[in-house]
Coordinates of C-alpha atoms in Angstrom, one line a residue:
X297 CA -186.3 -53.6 -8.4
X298 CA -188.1 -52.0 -11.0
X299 CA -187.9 -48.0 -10.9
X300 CA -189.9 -45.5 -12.9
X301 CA -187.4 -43.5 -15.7
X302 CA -187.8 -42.0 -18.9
X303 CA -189.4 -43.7 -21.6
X304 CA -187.2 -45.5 -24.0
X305 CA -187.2 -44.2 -27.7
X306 CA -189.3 -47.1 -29.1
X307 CA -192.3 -46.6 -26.6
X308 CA -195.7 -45.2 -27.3
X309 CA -195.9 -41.4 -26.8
X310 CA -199.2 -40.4 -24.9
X311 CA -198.5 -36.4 -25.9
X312 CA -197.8 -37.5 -29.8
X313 CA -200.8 -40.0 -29.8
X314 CA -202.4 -40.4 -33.6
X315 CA -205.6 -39.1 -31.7
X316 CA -208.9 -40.0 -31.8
X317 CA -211.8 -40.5 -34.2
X318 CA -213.8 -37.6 -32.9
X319 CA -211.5 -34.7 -31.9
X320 CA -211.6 -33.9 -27.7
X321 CA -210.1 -31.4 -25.3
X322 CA -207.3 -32.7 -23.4
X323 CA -207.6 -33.8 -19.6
X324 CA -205.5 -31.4 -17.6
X325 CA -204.7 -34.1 -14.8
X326 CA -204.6 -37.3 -16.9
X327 CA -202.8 -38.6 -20.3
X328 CA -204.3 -39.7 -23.5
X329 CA -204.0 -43.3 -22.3
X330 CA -204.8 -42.8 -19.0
X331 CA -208.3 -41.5 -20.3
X332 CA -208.4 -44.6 -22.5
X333 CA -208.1 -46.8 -18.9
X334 CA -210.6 -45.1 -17.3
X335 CA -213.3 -45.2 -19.8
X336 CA -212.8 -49.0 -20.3
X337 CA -213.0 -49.0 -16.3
X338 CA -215.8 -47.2 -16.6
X339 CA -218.3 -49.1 -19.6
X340 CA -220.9 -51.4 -19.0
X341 CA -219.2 -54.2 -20.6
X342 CA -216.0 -54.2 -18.5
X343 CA -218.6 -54.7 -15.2
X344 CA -220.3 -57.7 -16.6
X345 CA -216.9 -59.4 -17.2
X346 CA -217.1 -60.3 -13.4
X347 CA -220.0 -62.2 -14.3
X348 CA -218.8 -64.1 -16.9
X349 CA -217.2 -67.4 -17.4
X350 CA -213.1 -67.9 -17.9
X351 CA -212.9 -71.6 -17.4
X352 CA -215.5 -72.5 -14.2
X353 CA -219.0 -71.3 -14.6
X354 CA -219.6 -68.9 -11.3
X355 CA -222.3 -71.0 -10.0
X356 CA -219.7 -73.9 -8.8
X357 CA -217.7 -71.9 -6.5
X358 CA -216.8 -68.3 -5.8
X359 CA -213.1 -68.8 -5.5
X360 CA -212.9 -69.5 -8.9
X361 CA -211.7 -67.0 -11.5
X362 CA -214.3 -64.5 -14.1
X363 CA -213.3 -62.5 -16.8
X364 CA -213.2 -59.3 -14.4
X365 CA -210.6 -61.3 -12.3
X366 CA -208.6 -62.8 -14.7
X367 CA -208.7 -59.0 -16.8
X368 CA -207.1 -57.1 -13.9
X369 CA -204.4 -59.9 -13.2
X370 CA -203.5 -59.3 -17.1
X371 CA -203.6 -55.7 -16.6
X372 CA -201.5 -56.2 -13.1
X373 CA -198.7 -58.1 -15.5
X374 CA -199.1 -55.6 -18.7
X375 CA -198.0 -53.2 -16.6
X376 CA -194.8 -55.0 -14.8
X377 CA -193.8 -55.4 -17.9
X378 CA -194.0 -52.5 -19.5
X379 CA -191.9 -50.7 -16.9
X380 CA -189.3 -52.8 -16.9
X381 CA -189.4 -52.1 -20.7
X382 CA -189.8 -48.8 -20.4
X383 CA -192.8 -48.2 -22.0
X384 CA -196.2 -46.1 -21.1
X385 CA -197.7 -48.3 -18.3
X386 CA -201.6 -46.8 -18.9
X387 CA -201.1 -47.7 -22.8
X388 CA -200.1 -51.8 -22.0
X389 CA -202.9 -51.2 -19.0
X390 CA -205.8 -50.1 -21.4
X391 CA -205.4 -52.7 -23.9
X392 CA -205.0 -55.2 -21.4
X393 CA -208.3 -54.0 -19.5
X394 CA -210.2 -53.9 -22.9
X395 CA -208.7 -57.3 -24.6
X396 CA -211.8 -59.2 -23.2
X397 CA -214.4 -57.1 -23.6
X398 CA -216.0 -59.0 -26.8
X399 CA -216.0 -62.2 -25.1
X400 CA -219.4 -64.1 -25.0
X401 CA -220.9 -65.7 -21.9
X402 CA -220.1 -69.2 -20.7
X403 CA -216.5 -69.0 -21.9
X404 CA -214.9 -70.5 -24.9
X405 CA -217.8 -72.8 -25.1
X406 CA -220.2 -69.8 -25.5
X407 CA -218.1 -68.2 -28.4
X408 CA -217.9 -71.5 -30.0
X409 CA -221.7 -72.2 -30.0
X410 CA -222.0 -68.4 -31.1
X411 CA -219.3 -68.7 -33.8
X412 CA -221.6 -71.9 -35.5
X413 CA -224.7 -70.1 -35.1
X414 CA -222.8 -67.0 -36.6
X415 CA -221.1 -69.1 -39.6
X416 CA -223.5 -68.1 -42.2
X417 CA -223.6 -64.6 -41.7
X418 CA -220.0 -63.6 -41.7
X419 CA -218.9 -65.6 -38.5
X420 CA -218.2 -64.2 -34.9
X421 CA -214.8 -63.3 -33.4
X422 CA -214.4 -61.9 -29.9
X423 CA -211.2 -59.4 -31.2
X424 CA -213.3 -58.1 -33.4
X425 CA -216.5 -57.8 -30.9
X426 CA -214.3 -55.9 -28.4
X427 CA -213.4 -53.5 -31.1
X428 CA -217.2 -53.1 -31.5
X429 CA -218.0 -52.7 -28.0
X430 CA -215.6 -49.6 -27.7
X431 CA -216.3 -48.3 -30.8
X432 CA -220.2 -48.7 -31.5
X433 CA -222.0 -50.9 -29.0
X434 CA -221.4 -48.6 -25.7
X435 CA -223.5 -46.0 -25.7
X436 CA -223.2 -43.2 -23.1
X437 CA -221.3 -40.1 -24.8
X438 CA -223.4 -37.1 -26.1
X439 CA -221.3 -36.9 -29.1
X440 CA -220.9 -40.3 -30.2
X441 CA -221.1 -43.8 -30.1
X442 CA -218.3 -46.6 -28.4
X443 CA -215.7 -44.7 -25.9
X444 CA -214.1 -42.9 -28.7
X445 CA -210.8 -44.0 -27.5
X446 CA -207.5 -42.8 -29.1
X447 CA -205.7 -45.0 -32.3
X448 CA -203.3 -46.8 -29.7
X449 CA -205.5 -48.2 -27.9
X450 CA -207.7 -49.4 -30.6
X451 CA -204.7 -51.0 -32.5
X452 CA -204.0 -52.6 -29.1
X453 CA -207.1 -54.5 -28.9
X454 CA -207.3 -55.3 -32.7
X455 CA -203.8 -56.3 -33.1
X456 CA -202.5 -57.1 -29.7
X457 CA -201.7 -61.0 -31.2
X458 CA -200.1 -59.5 -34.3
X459 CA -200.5 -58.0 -37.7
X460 CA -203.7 -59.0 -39.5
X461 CA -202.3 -57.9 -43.1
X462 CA -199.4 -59.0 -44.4
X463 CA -197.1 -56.7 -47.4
X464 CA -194.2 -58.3 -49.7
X465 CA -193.4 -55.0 -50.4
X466 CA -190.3 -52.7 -48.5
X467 CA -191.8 -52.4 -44.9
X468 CA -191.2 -48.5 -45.4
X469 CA -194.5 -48.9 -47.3
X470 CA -196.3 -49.6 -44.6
X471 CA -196.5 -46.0 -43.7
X472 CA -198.8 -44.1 -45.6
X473 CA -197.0 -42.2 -49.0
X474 CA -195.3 -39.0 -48.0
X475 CA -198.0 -37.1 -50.1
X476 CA -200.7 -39.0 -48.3
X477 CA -198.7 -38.3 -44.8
X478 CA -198.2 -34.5 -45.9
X479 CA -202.3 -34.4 -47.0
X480 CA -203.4 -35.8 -43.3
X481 CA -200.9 -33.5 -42.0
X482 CA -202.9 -30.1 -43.7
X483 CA -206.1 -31.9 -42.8
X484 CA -205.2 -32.2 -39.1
X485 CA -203.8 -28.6 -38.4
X486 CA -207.2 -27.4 -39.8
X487 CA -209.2 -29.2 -38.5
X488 CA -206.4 -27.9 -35.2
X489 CA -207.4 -24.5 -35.9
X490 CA -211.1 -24.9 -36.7
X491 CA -211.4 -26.3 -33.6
X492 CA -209.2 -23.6 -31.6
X493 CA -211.7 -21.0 -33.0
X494 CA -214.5 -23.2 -31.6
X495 CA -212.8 -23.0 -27.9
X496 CA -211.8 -27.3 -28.4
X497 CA -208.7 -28.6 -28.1
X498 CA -205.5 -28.2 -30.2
X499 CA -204.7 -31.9 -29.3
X500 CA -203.9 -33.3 -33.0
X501 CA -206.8 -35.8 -34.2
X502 CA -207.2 -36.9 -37.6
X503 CA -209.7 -36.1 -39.8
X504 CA -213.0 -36.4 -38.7
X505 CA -215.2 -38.9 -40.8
X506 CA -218.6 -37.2 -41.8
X507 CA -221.3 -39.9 -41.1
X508 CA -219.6 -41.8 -38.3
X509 CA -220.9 -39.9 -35.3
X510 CA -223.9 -42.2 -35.8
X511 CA -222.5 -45.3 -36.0
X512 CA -225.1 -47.8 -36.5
X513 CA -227.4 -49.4 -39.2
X514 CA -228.3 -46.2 -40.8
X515 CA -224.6 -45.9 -41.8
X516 CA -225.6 -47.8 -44.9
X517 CA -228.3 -45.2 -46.1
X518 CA -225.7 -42.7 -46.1
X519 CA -223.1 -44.4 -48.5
X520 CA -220.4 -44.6 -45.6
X521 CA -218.8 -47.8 -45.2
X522 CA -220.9 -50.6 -42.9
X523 CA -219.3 -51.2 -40.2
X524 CA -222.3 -53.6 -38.3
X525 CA -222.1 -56.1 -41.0
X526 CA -219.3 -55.7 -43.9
X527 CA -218.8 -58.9 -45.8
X528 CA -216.0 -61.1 -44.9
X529 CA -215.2 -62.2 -48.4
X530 CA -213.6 -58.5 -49.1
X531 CA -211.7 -57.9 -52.4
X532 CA -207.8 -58.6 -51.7
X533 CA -205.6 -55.5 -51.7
X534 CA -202.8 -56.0 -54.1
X535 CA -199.5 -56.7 -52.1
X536 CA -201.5 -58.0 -49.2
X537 CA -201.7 -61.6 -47.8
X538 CA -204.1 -62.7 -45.2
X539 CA -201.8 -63.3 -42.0
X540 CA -204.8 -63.9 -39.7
X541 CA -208.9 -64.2 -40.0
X542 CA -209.5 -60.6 -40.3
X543 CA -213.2 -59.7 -39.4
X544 CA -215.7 -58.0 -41.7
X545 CA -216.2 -54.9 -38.8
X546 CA -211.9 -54.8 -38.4
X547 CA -212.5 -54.3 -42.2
X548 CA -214.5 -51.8 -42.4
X549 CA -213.4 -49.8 -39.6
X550 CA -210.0 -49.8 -40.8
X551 CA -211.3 -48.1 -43.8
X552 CA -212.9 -45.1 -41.6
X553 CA -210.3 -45.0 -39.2
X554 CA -206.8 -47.0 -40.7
X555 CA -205.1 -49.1 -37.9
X556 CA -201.9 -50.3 -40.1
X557 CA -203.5 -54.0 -40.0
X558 CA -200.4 -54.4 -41.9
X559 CA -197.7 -54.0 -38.9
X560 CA -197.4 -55.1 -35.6
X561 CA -199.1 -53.4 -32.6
X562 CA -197.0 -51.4 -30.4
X563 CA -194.7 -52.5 -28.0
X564 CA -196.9 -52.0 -25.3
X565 CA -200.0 -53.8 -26.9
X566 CA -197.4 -56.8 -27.5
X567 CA -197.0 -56.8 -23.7
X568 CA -200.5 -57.0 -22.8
X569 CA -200.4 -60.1 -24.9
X570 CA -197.7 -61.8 -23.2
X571 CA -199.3 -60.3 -20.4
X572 CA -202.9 -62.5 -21.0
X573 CA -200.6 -65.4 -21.6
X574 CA -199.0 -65.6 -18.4
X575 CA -201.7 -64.8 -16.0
X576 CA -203.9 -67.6 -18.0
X577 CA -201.1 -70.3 -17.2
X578 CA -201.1 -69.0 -13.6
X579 CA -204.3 -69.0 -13.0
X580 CA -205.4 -71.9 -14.2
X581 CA -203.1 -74.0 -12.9
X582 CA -204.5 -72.5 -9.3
X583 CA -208.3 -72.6 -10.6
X584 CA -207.5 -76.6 -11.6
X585 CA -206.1 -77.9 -8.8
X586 CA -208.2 -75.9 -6.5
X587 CA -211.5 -77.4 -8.3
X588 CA -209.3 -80.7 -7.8
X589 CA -209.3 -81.6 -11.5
X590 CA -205.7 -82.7 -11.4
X591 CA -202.9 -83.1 -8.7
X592 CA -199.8 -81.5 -8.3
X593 CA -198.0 -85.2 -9.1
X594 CA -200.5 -84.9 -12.4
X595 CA -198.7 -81.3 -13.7
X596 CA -195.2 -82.3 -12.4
X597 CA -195.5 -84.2 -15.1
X598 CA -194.5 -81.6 -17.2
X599 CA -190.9 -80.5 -16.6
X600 CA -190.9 -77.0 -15.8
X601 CA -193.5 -77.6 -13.0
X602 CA -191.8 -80.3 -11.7
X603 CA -188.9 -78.6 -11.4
X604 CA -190.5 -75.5 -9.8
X605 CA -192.6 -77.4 -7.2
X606 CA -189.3 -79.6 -6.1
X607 CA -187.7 -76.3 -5.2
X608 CA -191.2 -75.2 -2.8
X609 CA -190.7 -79.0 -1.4
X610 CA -187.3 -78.8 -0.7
X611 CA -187.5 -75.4 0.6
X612 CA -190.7 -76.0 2.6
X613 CA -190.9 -79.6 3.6
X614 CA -194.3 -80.3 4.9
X615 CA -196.2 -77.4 3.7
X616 CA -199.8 -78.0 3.5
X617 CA -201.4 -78.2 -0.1
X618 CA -203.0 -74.8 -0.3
X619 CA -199.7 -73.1 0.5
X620 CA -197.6 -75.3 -1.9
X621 CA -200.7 -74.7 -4.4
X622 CA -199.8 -71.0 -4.2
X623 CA -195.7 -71.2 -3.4
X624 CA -196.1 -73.0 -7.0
X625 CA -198.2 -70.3 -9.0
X626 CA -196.4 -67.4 -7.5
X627 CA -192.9 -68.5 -8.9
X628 CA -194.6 -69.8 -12.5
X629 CA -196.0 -66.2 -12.7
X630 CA -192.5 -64.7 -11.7
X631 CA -190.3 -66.9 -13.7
X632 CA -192.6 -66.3 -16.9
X633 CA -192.5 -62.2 -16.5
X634 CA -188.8 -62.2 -16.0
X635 CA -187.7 -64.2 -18.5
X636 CA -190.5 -62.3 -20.7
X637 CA -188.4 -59.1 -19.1
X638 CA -185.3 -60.4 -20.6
X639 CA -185.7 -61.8 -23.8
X640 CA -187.7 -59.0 -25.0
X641 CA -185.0 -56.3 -23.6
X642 CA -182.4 -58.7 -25.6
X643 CA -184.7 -58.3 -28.9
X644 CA -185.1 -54.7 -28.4
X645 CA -181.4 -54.1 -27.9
X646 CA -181.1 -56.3 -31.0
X647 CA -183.1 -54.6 -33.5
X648 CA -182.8 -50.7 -32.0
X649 CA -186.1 -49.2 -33.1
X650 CA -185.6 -45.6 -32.9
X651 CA -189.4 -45.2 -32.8
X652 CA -192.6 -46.7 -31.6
X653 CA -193.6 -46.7 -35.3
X654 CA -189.9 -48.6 -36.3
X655 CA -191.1 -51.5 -33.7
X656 CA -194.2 -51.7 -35.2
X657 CA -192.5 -52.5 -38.5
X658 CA -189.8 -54.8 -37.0
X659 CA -191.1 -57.5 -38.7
X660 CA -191.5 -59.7 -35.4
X661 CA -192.8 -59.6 -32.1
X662 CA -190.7 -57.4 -29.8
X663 CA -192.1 -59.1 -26.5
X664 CA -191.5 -62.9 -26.4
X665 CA -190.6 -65.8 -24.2
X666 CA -187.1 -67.3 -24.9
X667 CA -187.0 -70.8 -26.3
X668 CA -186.6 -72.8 -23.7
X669 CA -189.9 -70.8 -21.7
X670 CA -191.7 -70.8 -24.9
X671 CA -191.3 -74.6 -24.6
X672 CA -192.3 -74.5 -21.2
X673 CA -195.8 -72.4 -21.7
X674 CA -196.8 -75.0 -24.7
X675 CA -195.8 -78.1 -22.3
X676 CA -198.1 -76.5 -19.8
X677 CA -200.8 -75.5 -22.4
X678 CA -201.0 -78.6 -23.5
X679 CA -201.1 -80.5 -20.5
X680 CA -204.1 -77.6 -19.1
X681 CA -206.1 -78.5 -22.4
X682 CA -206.0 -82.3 -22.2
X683 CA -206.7 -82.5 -18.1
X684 CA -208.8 -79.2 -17.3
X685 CA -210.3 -77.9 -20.6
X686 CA -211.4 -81.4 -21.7
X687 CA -211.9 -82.2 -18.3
X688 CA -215.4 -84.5 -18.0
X689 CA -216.6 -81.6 -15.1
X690 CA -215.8 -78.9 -17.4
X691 CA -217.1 -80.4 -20.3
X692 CA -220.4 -80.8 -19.1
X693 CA -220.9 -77.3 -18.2
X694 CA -219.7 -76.0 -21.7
X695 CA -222.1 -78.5 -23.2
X696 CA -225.2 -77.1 -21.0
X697 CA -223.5 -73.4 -22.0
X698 CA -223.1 -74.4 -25.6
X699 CA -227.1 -75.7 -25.9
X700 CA -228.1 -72.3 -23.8
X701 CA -227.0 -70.1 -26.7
X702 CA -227.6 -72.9 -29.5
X703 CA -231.1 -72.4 -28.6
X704 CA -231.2 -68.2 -27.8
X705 CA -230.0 -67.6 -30.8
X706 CA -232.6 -69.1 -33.1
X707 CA -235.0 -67.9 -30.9
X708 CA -234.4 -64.7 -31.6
X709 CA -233.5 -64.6 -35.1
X710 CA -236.6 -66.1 -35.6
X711 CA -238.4 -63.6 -33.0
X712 CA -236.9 -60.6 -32.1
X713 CA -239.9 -59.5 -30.7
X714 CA -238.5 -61.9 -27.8
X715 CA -235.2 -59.6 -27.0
X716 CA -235.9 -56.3 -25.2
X717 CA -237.6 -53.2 -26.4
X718 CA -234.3 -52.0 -28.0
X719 CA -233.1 -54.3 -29.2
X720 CA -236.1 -55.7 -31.0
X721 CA -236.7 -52.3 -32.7
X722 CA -233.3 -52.4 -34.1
X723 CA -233.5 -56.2 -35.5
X724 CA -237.1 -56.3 -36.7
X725 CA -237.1 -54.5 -40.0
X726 CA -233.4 -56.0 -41.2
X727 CA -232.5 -58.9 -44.0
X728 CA -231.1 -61.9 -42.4
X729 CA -227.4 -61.0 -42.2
X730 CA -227.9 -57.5 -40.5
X731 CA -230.8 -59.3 -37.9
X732 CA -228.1 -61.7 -36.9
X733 CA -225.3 -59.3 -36.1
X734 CA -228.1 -57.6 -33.7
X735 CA -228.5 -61.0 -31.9
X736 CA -225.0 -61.7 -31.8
X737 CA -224.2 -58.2 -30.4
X738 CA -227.3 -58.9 -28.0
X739 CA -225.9 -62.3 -26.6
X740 CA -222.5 -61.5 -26.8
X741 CA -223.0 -59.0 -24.1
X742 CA -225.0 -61.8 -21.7
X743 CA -223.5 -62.3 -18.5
X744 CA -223.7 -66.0 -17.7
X745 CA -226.5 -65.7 -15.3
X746 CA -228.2 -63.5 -17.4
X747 CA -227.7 -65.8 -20.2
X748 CA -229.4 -69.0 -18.3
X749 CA -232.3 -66.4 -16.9
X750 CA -233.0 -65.5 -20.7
X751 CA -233.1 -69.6 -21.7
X752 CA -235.7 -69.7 -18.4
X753 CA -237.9 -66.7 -19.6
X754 CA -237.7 -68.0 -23.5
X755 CA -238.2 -71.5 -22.8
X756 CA -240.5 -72.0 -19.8
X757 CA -237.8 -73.4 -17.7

């Protein structure tokens, strides 16, 4: 049994947090992180993930799983996992709750017919959309725009699937230059004290950004960096390989507000990671043989199941399907976190980080599946992609999904008269690559049925 102790050495500290971009008085009742939870419980965009699409589209069945749903099973796993690693639970929560928060409606099929319509203009990413959401598009703070949540928790989301920069140089320089580190240091204590005399809160922030309060096309007119639409094509830094698609907004973002695109996330980001891996594989094995897409003989095909699901039969001879169905996901889920558990205890022991900031700079992800499991999730992966995600049933929905935004998004390029009040104000006056972003925000945040009620009201039907 998993028991609550003290953290280990290598885990996220919510009292020595980097802080936030816009300096706040501390919670007396709740951590840094635990804020961070609660305000991505709290935004509109984490509500309309229970009205959008992971694999089925909600209109054929209300069993099946939505964002929402599969969100809070990756936040239910992100935080197993994190005690038994003895990290801070609310950190692994938070950037599991918020990991899906830039995904478009209907799906993968959605962001794919958003990515083409997005390719001339810079492209569209859901990683970086989420980091949007929470840092720009939600708007219900006085101060500022997004949920101004602290540095963790943004690296989390941006870098939860690993380091988007890559250095040849020693990993020491990954860390900013002791100059530069004693510079912010002066900075911080006083802006520390500023604050104090101002009755705010000592809680150590770095410096704020003048400009960024008002996040938002006008950001441009004031010389600060453009964080609605910077250019992909960015000017390499020297010493610095692209290890992954980084977006034009991680960009220019990390050039108000650095997230070390350089190192890994934290160890509690990695296990919301492994965290959306497993409860995927769980659930949509359930979701696909629920919806009848495959069998159970089907899956056994692949031997991990089929070694599973002889131990149910044997140990519950008749059982009816349903149960079996269940007995089966339960012990894929379970046999996934533990060996997750272990191996990434055996890598931690291994390389000994003596701080959260030493596991970011490990060089490799901390949190992993052993071999012979890793083997086991591709097995599974690839049998889920060949017989449920290319599945004729689910096909024809993502094509319907794919032609609903294929069309939207012309539309209102083309008219943003036809988006709401807001949103037309914001789009109307802008060049092509700024008017596009605007749409793409706008769709991106579609619920499915909001979606298809937009192609009714657009089209005539």
């Amino acid at each position: 049994m998993a028991v609550r102790g003290p953290l280990a050495a290598y885990a996220s500290d919510a009292a020595r947090s980097r802080g936030r971009l816009y300096a706040e008085a501390p919670s007396p009742t709740r951590s840094e992180f635990q804020r961070d939870r609660d305000r991505i419980i709290h935004c509109t965009a984490f509500r309309r993930l229970a009205h959008k699409t992971q694999v089925f589209v909600p209109l054929d069945g209300d069993h099946f799983r939505t964002r929402l749903t599969h969100t809070i099973e990756v936040g239910q796993i992100a935080r197993a996992l994190a005690r038994a690693l003895r990290c801070d639970e609310d950190l692994a929560e938070a950037v599991a709750l918020a990991h899906d928060l830039g995904h478009t409606p209907f799906g993968h099929a959605g962001e794919g017919a958003l990515e083409a319509c997005m390719a001339p203009y810079g492209g569209f990413d859901h990683n970086a959309q989420a980091l949007r959401v929470v840092t720009l598009l939600e708007r219900r703070y006085a101060r500022y725009d997004g949920l101004d949540l602290t540095w963790e928790t943004l690296e989390g989301i941006v870098k939860h699937n690993g380091p988007l920069l890559k250095r040849d140089a020693d990993p020491d320089l990954l860390l900013p230059h002791p100059e530069e580190r004693a510079t912010l240091a002066s900075r911080r204590k006083r802006e520390s004290a500023e604050s104090e005399a101002h009755g705010a809160s000592s809680f150590e922030t770095p410096p704020s950004i003048s400009g960024l309060p008002e996040i938002d096309i006008q950001i441009r007119k004031s010389g600060k960096p453009d964080l609605r639409a910077a250019p992909q094509d960015e000017e390499p830094v020297a010493g610095v390989a692209s290890v992954r698609p980084q977006s034009g907004y991680i960009a220019a973002f990390d050039a108000a507000f650095p997230l070390d695109l350089s190192t890994f996330a934290s160890v509690e980001a990695q296990a919301a990671a492994q965290a959306d891996d497993i409860a995927y594989i769980g659930h949509d094995i359930d979701d696909g043989l629920r919806a009848e897409l495959f069998s159970l003989d089907d899956i056994a095909r692949t031997p991990f199941i089929a070694g599973v699901l002889a131990h149910v039969r044997d140990e519950h001879p008749g059982l009816e399907r349903p149960r079996v169905i269940h007995e089966l996901v339960r012990r894929v889920i379970t046999a996934f976190v533990e060996d997750s558990i272990g191996e990434s205890l055996r890598r931690l022991a291994r390389v000994s980080p003596a701080s959260a900031d030493e596991a970011r700079r490990a060089g490799e992800a901390l949190v992993r599946l052993s071999p012979p499991m890793a083997e086991a999730e591709r097995d599974i992966k690839a049998f889920l992609f060949a017989n449920m995600y290319r599945h004729e049933k689910v096909m024809g929905v993502w094509e319907r999904a794919r032609d609903a935004i294929s069309r939207l998004f012309p539309a209102f390029f083309e008219n943003p008269e036809l988006m709401p009040a807001e949103w037309a104000a914001q789009a109307v006056a802008l060049q092509d690559a700024d008017r596009a972003v605007v749409v793409a925000d706008y769709i991106a945040g579609m619920t499915d049925r909001y979606a298809l009620n937009e192609v009714k009201r657009v089209f005539g039907g």
